[in-house]
Short mmCIF file of C-alpha atoms and ligand atoms in Angstrom, two decimals:
data_model
loop_
_atom_site.label_atom_id
_atom_site.label_comp_id
_atom_site.label_asym_id
_atom_site.label_seq_id
_atom_site.Cartn_x
_atom_site.Cartn_y
_atom_site.Cartn_z
CA MET A 209 17.76 -1.41 10.52
CA LYS A 210 14.91 -2.45 8.97
CA ARG A 211 14.30 -3.38 5.43
CA ILE A 212 11.52 -2.51 3.71
CA VAL A 213 10.46 -3.69 -0.53
CA ILE A 214 7.88 -1.50 -1.52
CA LEU A 215 6.01 -2.66 -4.92
CA LEU A 216 4.45 -0.65 -6.89
CA SER A 217 2.47 -0.52 -10.64
CA GLY A 218 2.31 3.20 -12.08
CA ARG A 219 2.84 6.79 -10.33
CA GLY A 220 4.38 6.21 -7.29
CA SER A 221 3.05 8.77 -4.95
CA ASN A 222 2.59 7.09 -1.89
CA MET A 223 6.50 5.44 -2.39
CA GLN A 224 7.65 8.77 -2.24
CA ALA A 225 5.89 10.12 0.52
CA ILE A 226 7.60 6.81 2.18
CA VAL A 227 10.92 7.43 0.89
CA GLU A 228 10.53 10.65 2.49
CA ALA A 229 9.33 10.62 5.02
CA CYS A 230 11.38 7.84 6.11
CA ALA A 231 14.16 10.02 4.45
CA ALA A 232 13.12 13.00 7.07
CA GLU A 233 12.35 11.55 9.97
CA GLY A 234 15.40 8.96 10.94
CA TRP A 235 12.78 5.93 10.80
CA PRO A 236 15.31 2.59 12.23
CA ALA A 237 14.16 1.89 8.79
CA GLU A 238 16.05 1.58 4.81
CA VAL A 239 14.06 1.47 1.48
CA ALA A 240 16.13 -0.80 0.35
CA ALA A 241 14.28 -1.80 -3.45
CA VAL A 242 10.93 -0.71 -5.27
CA VAL A 243 10.45 -3.24 -7.29
CA SER A 244 7.33 -3.06 -10.02
CA ASN A 245 5.34 -5.40 -12.81
CA LYS A 246 5.91 -2.04 -15.19
CA ALA A 247 9.07 -0.87 -16.32
CA GLU A 248 7.97 2.49 -17.88
CA ALA A 249 6.48 2.56 -13.92
CA ALA A 250 6.99 6.62 -12.83
CA GLY A 251 7.54 5.72 -9.58
CA LEU A 252 10.42 3.21 -11.00
CA ALA A 253 11.98 6.29 -12.56
CA TRP A 254 11.65 8.28 -9.44
CA ALA A 255 13.26 5.74 -6.64
CA ALA A 256 16.05 5.41 -9.81
CA GLU A 257 17.05 9.15 -9.75
CA ARG A 258 17.28 8.60 -5.80
CA GLY A 259 19.65 6.29 -6.33
CA LEU A 260 17.41 3.27 -4.67
CA ALA A 261 17.75 -0.32 -5.44
CA THR A 262 15.31 -0.45 -8.37
CA ALA A 263 14.15 -3.50 -9.86
CA VAL A 264 11.55 -5.12 -12.87
CA VAL A 265 9.54 -8.28 -13.28
CA ASP A 266 7.62 -7.83 -15.88
CA HIS A 267 3.85 -10.36 -15.76
CA ARG A 268 4.25 -10.58 -19.91
CA GLY A 269 5.66 -13.69 -19.69
CA HIS A 270 4.56 -16.68 -17.19
CA PRO A 271 2.49 -18.74 -18.09
CA ASP A 272 0.59 -18.46 -14.63
CA ARG A 273 -0.73 -15.93 -11.50
CA ALA A 274 1.40 -19.22 -9.71
CA HIS A 275 4.48 -18.77 -11.82
CA TYR A 276 4.92 -14.77 -12.50
CA ASP A 277 4.77 -14.90 -8.88
CA ALA A 278 6.82 -17.38 -7.68
CA GLU A 279 9.25 -15.15 -9.51
CA LEU A 280 8.43 -12.43 -7.70
CA ILE A 281 8.94 -13.43 -4.36
CA ARG A 282 12.11 -15.08 -5.80
CA VAL A 283 13.51 -11.06 -6.84
CA ILE A 284 12.09 -9.80 -3.95
CA ASP A 285 13.67 -11.81 -1.18
CA GLY A 286 16.88 -11.72 -2.60
CA PHE A 287 16.07 -7.22 -1.35
CA ALA A 288 15.98 -9.36 2.99
CA PRO A 289 12.70 -7.36 3.21
CA ASP A 290 11.43 -6.85 6.82
CA LEU A 291 8.09 -4.96 5.46
CA LEU A 292 6.28 -5.44 2.45
CA VAL A 293 4.96 -2.27 0.82
CA LEU A 294 2.05 -2.08 -2.10
CA ALA A 295 2.15 1.35 -3.30
CA GLY A 296 -0.77 1.09 -5.93
CA PHE A 297 0.61 -2.62 -7.10
CA MET A 298 -1.82 -3.40 -9.42
CA ARG A 299 -2.09 -7.20 -9.54
CA ILE A 300 -4.31 -9.27 -7.68
CA LEU A 301 -1.72 -11.52 -5.50
CA SER A 302 -2.09 -15.18 -5.70
CA ALA A 303 -2.92 -16.86 -1.59
CA GLY A 304 0.80 -18.36 -1.60
CA PHE A 305 2.45 -15.38 -1.85
CA VAL A 306 0.56 -13.81 0.22
CA GLN A 307 0.95 -16.65 2.41
CA HIS A 308 4.61 -16.28 2.41
CA TYR A 309 4.60 -12.76 3.64
CA GLU A 310 2.07 -13.09 6.52
CA GLY A 311 2.31 -10.42 8.40
CA ARG A 312 4.75 -8.60 7.08
CA LEU A 313 2.56 -7.02 3.90
CA LEU A 314 0.88 -3.48 4.11
CA ASN A 315 -1.48 -1.98 1.53
CA VAL A 316 -2.90 1.43 0.76
CA HIS A 317 -6.82 1.20 -0.52
CA PRO A 318 -8.61 4.15 -1.58
CA SER A 319 -11.33 3.29 0.00
CA LEU A 320 -13.15 3.60 4.23
CA LEU A 321 -12.80 -0.38 4.07
CA PRO A 322 -14.69 -2.55 4.00
CA ALA A 323 -16.61 -0.16 2.05
CA PHE A 324 -15.55 -0.55 -1.99
CA PRO A 325 -13.44 -3.15 -2.14
CA GLY A 326 -12.01 -3.58 -6.22
CA LEU A 327 -11.45 -0.81 -8.47
CA HIS A 328 -13.41 2.63 -8.95
CA THR A 329 -13.68 3.20 -5.20
CA HIS A 330 -14.44 7.04 -6.39
CA ARG A 331 -17.23 6.44 -8.68
CA ARG A 332 -18.80 4.45 -6.43
CA ALA A 333 -18.91 6.07 -3.60
CA ILE A 334 -20.30 9.17 -5.07
CA GLU A 335 -22.91 7.28 -6.93
CA GLN A 336 -23.94 5.70 -3.41
CA GLY A 337 -24.80 9.27 -2.60
CA CYS A 338 -21.69 8.82 0.28
CA LYS A 339 -21.16 11.79 2.44
CA LEU A 340 -17.37 10.24 3.29
CA ALA A 341 -15.14 8.64 1.38
CA GLY A 342 -10.91 7.84 2.26
CA ALA A 343 -8.49 5.76 2.58
CA THR A 344 -7.36 2.22 4.37
CA VAL A 345 -3.94 0.64 5.07
CA HIS A 346 -4.15 -2.53 5.73
CA PHE A 347 -2.29 -5.82 6.56
CA VAL A 348 -2.84 -7.89 3.29
CA THR A 349 -4.36 -11.12 3.07
CA ALA A 350 -5.59 -13.12 0.79
CA GLU A 351 -9.15 -11.87 0.40
CA LEU A 352 -8.88 -8.68 -2.23
CA ASP A 353 -9.13 -5.01 -0.30
CA HIS A 354 -9.21 -7.17 2.75
CA GLY A 355 -7.38 -7.80 5.65
CA PRO A 356 -6.57 -6.04 9.75
CA ILE A 357 -7.05 -1.95 9.39
CA VAL A 358 -4.10 -0.43 10.14
CA ALA A 359 -4.88 3.26 9.63
CA GLN A 360 -7.98 5.06 8.45
CA ALA A 361 -9.11 8.60 7.41
CA ALA A 362 -11.80 10.27 6.09
CA VAL A 363 -12.53 12.89 3.81
CA PRO A 364 -15.76 14.66 2.41
CA VAL A 365 -17.90 14.23 -0.58
CA LEU A 366 -18.68 17.53 -1.77
CA PRO A 367 -21.58 18.22 -3.80
CA ASP A 368 -19.78 18.63 -7.07
CA ASP A 369 -16.67 16.20 -6.58
CA ASP A 370 -16.40 14.51 -10.13
CA GLU A 371 -13.99 10.48 -9.33
CA ASP A 372 -10.73 13.42 -10.00
CA SER A 373 -11.61 15.65 -7.33
CA LEU A 374 -12.30 13.17 -4.71
CA ALA A 375 -9.36 10.97 -5.55
CA ALA A 376 -7.45 13.94 -5.54
CA ARG A 377 -8.51 15.27 -1.64
CA VAL A 378 -9.02 11.28 -0.81
CA LEU A 379 -4.33 10.80 -2.20
CA VAL A 380 -3.76 13.92 0.60
CA GLN A 381 -4.31 11.65 3.25
CA GLU A 382 -2.98 8.45 1.71
CA HIS A 383 -0.01 10.25 2.11
CA VAL A 384 -0.33 11.30 5.46
CA ILE A 385 -1.36 7.80 7.19
CA TYR A 386 1.02 5.56 5.24
CA PRO A 387 3.62 7.07 6.39
CA GLN A 388 2.46 6.86 9.41
CA ALA A 389 0.97 3.13 9.89
CA VAL A 390 4.75 1.96 7.92
CA ARG A 391 6.30 4.16 10.74
CA TRP A 392 4.48 2.57 13.37
CA PHE A 393 5.06 -1.13 11.56
CA VAL A 394 8.82 -0.61 11.41
CA GLU A 395 8.92 1.52 14.88
CA GLY A 396 7.16 -2.42 16.92
CA GLN A 397 4.44 -0.49 17.44
CA LEU A 398 1.51 -2.45 16.14
CA GLU A 399 0.29 -5.52 17.54
CA LEU A 400 -1.70 -7.59 15.34
CA ALA A 401 -4.48 -10.36 17.74
CA ASP A 402 -8.33 -11.27 16.91
CA GLY A 403 -7.93 -9.57 13.61
CA ARG A 404 -7.34 -6.38 14.73
CA VAL A 405 -4.78 -3.26 15.17
CA ARG A 406 -3.76 -2.08 17.84
CA HIS A 407 -1.23 1.53 17.96
CA ARG A 408 0.62 0.30 21.25
CA GLY A 409 0.78 3.49 22.51
CA GLY A 410 -2.77 4.04 22.08
CA VAL A 411 -2.02 6.91 19.30
CA ALA A 412 -5.12 7.65 16.98
CA GLN A 413 -4.99 5.54 14.25
CA TRP A 414 -7.48 7.57 12.41
CA ALA A 415 -7.87 11.04 10.47
CA LEU A 416 -10.03 13.20 9.81
C1 GAR B 52 -3.66 5.30 -4.72
O1 GAR B 52 -4.61 5.75 -4.92
C2 GAR B 52 -3.77 3.74 -3.98
O2 GAR B 52 -4.58 3.90 -2.80
C3 GAR B 52 -4.88 3.41 -5.39
O3 GAR B 52 -3.84 3.66 -6.42
C4 GAR B 52 -2.85 4.48 -5.90
C5 GAR B 52 -1.91 4.95 -6.09
O4 GAR B 52 -1.15 5.85 -6.51
N1 GAR B 52 -4.52 1.52 -4.70
C6 GAR B 52 -4.98 0.53 -5.37
O5 GAR B 52 -6.57 1.25 -5.93
C7 GAR B 52 -5.27 -0.71 -4.35
N2 GAR B 52 -6.87 -1.39 -4.17
P1 GAR B 52 0.03 6.26 -6.39
O6 GAR B 52 0.98 5.82 -6.97
O7 GAR B 52 0.76 7.33 -6.88
O8 GAR B 52 0.58 5.94 -5.00
#
């Protein structure tokens, strides 16, 4: 059984989608813990109610990012993860942290990377007049919202969309591709070469 640790800062809907798919589909994996930088994160309460191990590593009270990330690593490694899943974890991670989990650290980002890394992705896509938006699951590298792409989903940007309506449409697809990508990882289906990720079975790594 592969051990998955999930990091979040807020609502945790992607975490829920992964926890539920893992149980319903009988993955060769278990969610070993859900860890947050915020004690009040709604996702943490949901995980605790579900009987999952939870931990809080508050980012306040640490002299700098390196100290915080070292403490985060200490707590996460206590759960012995094979895979670390960022699910709305709104912290910039140090290069040392990323290096520690290299090849076993996934993130979901609400844009079609490499377009729109960073914040306010939906507002920026609307402002740019994009006709398609979407979400990306990728392996994490030291560069923000960057790294080998595991899966992408595209959705239309409709003429009357605002940030919230577009975010909601994209989120539906995040809940499809993120559990799928995590499943591929724990099943050993992903092959990473030359900065590109291939599904060994040739399964489509996109959704429209
Ligand atoms: C998701 O839309 C995710 O793509 C985004 O935060 C939201 C978390 O929602 N992540 C980022 O912007 C990371 N750069 P959730 O807590 O309901 O899963």
